[in-house]
PDB file of C-alpha atoms in Angstrom:
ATOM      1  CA  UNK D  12      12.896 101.634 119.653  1.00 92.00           C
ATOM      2  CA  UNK D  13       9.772 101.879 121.829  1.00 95.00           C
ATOM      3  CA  UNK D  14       7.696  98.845 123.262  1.00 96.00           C
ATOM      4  CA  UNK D  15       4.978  99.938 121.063  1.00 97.00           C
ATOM      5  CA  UNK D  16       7.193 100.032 118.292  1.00 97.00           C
ATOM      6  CA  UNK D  17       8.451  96.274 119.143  1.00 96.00           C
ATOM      7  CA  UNK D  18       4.916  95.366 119.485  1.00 97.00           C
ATOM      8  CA  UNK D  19       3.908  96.699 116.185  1.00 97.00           C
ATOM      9  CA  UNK D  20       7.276  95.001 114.486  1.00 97.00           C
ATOM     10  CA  UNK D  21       5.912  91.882 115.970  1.00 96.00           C
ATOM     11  CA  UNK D  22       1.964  92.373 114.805  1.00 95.00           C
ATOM     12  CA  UNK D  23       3.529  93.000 111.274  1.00 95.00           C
ATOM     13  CA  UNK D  24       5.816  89.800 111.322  1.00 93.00           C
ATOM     14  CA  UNK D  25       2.704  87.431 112.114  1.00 91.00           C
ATOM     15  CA  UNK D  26       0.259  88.897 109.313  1.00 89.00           C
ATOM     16  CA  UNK D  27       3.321  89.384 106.859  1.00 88.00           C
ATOM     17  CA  UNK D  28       4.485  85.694 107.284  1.00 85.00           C
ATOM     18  CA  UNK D  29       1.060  84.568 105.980  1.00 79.00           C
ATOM     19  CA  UNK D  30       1.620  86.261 102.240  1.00 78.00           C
ATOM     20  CA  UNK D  31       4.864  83.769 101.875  1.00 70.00           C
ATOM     21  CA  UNK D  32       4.658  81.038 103.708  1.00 65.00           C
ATOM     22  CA  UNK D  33       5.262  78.457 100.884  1.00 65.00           C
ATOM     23  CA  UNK D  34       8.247  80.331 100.086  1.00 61.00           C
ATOM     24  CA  UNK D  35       9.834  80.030 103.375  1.00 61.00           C
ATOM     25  CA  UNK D  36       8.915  76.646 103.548  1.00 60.00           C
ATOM     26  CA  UNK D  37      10.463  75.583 100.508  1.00 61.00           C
ATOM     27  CA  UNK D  38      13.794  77.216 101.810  1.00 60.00           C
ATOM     28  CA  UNK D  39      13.280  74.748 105.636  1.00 59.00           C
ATOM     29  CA  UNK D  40      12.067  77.981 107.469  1.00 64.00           C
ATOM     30  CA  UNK D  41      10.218  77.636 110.056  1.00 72.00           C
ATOM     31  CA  UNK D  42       7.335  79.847 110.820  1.00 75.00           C
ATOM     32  CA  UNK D  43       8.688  81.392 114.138  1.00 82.00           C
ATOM     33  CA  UNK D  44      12.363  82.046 112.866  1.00 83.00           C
ATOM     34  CA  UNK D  45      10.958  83.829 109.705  1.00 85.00           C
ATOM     35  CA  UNK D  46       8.140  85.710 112.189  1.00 90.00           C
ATOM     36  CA  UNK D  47      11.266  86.611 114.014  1.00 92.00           C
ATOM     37  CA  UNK D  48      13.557  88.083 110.973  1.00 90.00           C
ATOM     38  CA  UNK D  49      10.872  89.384 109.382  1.00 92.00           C
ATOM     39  CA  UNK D  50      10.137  91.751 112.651  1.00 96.00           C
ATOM     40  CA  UNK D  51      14.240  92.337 113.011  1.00 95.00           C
ATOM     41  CA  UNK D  52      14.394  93.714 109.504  1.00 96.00           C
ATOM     42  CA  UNK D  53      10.928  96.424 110.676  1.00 97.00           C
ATOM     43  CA  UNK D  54      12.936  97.295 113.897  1.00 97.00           C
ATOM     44  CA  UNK D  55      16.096  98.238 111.814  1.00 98.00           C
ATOM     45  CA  UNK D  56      13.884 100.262 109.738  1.00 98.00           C
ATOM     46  CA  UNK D  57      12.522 102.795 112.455  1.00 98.00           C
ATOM     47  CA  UNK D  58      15.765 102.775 114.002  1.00 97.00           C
ATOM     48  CA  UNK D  59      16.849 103.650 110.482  1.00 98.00           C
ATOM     49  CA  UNK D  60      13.902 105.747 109.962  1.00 98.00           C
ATOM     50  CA  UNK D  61      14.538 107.720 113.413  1.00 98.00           C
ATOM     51  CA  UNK D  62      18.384 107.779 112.988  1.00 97.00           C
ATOM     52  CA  UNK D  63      18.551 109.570 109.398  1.00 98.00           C
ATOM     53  CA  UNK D  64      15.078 110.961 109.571  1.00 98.00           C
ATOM     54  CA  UNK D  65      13.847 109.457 106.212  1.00 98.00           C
ATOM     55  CA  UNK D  66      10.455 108.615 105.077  1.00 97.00           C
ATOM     56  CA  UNK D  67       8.445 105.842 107.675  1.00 96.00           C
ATOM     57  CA  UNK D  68       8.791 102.755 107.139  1.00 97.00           C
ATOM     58  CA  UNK D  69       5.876 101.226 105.608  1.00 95.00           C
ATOM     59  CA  UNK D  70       3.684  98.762 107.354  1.00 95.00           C
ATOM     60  CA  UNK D  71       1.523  97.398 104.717  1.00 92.00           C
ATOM     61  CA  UNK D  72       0.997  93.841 104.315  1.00 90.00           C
ATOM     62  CA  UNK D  73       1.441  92.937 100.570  1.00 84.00           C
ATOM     63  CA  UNK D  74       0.255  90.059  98.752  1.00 80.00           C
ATOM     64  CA  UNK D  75       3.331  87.867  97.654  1.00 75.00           C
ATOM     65  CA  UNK D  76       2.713  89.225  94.089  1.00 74.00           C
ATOM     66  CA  UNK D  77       3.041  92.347  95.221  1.00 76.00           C
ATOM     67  CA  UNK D  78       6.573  92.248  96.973  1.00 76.00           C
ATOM     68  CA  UNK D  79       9.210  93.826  95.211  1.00 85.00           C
ATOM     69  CA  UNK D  80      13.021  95.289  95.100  1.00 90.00           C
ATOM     70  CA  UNK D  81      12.334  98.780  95.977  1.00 94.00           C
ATOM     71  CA  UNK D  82      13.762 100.904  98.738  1.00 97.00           C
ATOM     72  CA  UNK D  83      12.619 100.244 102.398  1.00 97.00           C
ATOM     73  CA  UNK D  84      12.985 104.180 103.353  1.00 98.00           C
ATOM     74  CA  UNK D  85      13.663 107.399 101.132  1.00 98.00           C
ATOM     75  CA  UNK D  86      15.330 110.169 101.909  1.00 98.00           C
ATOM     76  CA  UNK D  87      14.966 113.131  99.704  1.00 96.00           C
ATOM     77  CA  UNK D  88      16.254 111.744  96.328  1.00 97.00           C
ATOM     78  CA  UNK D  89      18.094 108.348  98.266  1.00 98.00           C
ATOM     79  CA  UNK D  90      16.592 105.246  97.910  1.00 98.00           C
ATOM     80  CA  UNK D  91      17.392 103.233 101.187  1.00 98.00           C
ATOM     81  CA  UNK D  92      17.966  99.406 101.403  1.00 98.00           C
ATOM     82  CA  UNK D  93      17.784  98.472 104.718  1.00 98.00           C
ATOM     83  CA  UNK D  94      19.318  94.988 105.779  1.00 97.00           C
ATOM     84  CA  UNK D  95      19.788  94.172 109.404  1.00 97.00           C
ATOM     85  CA  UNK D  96      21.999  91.258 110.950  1.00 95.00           C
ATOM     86  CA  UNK D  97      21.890  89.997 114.703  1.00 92.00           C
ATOM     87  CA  UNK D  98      25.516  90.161 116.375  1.00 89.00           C
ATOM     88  CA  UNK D  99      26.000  86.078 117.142  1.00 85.00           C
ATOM     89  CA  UNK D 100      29.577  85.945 117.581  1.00 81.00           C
ATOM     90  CA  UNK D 101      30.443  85.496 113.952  1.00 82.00           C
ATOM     91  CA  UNK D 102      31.659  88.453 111.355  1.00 86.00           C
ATOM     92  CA  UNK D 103      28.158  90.554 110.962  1.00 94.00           C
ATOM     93  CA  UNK D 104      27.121  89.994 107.590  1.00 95.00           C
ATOM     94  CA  UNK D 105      23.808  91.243 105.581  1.00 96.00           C
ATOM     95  CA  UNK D 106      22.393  88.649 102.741  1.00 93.00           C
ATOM     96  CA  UNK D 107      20.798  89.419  99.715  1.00 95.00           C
ATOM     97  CA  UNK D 108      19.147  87.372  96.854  1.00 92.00           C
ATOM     98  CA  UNK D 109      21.304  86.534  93.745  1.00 92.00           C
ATOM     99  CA  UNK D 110      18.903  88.450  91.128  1.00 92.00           C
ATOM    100  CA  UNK D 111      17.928  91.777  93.677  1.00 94.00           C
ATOM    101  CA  UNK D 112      18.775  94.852  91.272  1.00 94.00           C
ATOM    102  CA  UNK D 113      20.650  96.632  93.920  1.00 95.00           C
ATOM    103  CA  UNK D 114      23.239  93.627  93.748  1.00 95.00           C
ATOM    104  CA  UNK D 115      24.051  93.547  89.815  1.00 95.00           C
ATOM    105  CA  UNK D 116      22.928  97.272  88.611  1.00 95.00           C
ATOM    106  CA  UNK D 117      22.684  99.942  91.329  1.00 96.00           C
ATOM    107  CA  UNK D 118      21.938 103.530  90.716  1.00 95.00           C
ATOM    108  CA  UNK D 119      23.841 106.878  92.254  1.00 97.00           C
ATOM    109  CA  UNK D 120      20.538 107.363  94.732  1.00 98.00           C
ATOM    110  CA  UNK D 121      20.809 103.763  95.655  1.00 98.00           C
ATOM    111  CA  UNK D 122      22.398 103.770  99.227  1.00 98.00           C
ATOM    112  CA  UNK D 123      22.311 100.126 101.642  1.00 98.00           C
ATOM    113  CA  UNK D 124      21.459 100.964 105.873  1.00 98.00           C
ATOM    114  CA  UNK D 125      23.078  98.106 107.205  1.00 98.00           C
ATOM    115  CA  UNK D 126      22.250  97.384 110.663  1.00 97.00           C
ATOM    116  CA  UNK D 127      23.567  95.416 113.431  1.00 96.00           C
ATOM    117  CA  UNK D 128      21.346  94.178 116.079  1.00 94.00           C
ATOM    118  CA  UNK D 129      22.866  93.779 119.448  1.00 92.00           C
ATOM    119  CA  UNK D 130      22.766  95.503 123.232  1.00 91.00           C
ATOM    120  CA  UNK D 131      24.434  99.144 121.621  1.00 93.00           C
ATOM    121  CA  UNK D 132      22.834  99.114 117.648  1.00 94.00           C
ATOM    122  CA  UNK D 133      24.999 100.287 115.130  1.00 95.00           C
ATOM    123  CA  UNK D 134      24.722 101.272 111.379  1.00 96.00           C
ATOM    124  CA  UNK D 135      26.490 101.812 107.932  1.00 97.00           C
ATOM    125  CA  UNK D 136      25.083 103.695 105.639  1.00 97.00           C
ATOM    126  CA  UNK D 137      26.831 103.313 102.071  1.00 96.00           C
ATOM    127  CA  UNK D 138      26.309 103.965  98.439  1.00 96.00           C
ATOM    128  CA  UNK D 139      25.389 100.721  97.045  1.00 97.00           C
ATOM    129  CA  UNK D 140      27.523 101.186  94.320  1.00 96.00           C
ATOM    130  CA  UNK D 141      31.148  99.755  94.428  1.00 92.00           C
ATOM    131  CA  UNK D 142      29.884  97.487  97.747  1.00 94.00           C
ATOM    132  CA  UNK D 143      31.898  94.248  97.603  1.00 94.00           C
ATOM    133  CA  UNK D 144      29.453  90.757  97.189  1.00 96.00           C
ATOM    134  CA  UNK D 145      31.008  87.599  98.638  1.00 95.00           C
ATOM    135  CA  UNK D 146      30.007  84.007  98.260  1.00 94.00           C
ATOM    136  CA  UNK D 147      28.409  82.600 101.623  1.00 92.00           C
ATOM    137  CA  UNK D 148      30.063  80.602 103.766  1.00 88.00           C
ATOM    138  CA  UNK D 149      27.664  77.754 103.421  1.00 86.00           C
ATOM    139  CA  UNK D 150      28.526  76.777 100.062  1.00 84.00           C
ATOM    140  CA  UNK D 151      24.767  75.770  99.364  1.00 86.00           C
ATOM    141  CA  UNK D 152      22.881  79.124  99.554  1.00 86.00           C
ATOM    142  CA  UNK D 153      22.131  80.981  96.376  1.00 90.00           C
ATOM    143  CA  UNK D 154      23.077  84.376  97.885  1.00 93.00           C
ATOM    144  CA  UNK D 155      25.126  87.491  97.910  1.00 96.00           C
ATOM    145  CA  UNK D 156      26.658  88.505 101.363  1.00 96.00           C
ATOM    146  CA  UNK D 157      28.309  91.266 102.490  1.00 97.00           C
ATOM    147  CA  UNK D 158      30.645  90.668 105.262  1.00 95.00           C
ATOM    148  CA  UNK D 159      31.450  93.610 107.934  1.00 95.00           C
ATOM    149  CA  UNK D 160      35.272  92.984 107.229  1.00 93.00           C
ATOM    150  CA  UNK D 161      34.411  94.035 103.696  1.00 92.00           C
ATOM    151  CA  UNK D 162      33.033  97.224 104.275  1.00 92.00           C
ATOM    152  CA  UNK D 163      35.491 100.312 103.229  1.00 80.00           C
ATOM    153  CA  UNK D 164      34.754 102.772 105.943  1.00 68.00           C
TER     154      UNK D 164
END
């Protein structure tokens, strides 16, 4: 993606931390990591965005009442979940919250973008139905991962 486009990943991240901050707190975040992911997961969506030539991704900063489930992108009647992961020398993986729709009751336009962040981006795009969930490694997270090794491509 562009400079500008990093830049306005980044501008996003800061104002969009704001709306949650208790949240993240409550979970040991700290403010810069989460300002970090938070403009990771915009990046993947232009480079989503540009790749499949969907809808933009949107950019406005909603009140933590507000947030929601839906899809990041759409692309004529797909929905599109986009989840990014940096490459860090483990398995990519993508994590998702135990109670997010697309995880227990997916529809036929549901379809997951998963992204991997490194010096040559990659991407694989997937009806969310039949995708395999796996426990986390750390045993103490609440979450839903799925691991790159899982992935029938």
């Amino acid at each position: 993606i562009s400079e500008y486009e990093k830049q306005l990943c980044n501008i996003f991240a800061i104002h969009c931390v704001k709306t949650n901050l208790d949240e993240y707190q409550r979970r040991n975040q700290y403010e810069t990591k989460i300002i970090k992911d938070i403009a990771q997961g915009k990046a993947a969506e232009i480079m989503v965005h540009k790749a499949l030539k969907t809808s933009y991704p949107d950019f406005f900063i909603y009140d933590q009442s507000k947030k929601s489930y839906e899809a990041d992108l759409y692309l004529n009647e797909k929905k599109i979940h986009v989840k990014s992961c940096k490459l860090n020398g483990y398995c990519p993986s993508w994590v998702f919250q135990p109670n997010d729709p697309l995880t227990i009751d997916p529809d036929k336009n549901d379809y997951l973008a998963l992204v991997v962040l490194c010096n040559e981006p990659y991407m694989y795009f997937t009806p969310a139905i039949g995708v395999e969930y796996h426990p986390p490694r750390k045993k103490s997270l609440n979450k839903k991962v799925i691991y790159q090794w899982s992935l029938k491509m």
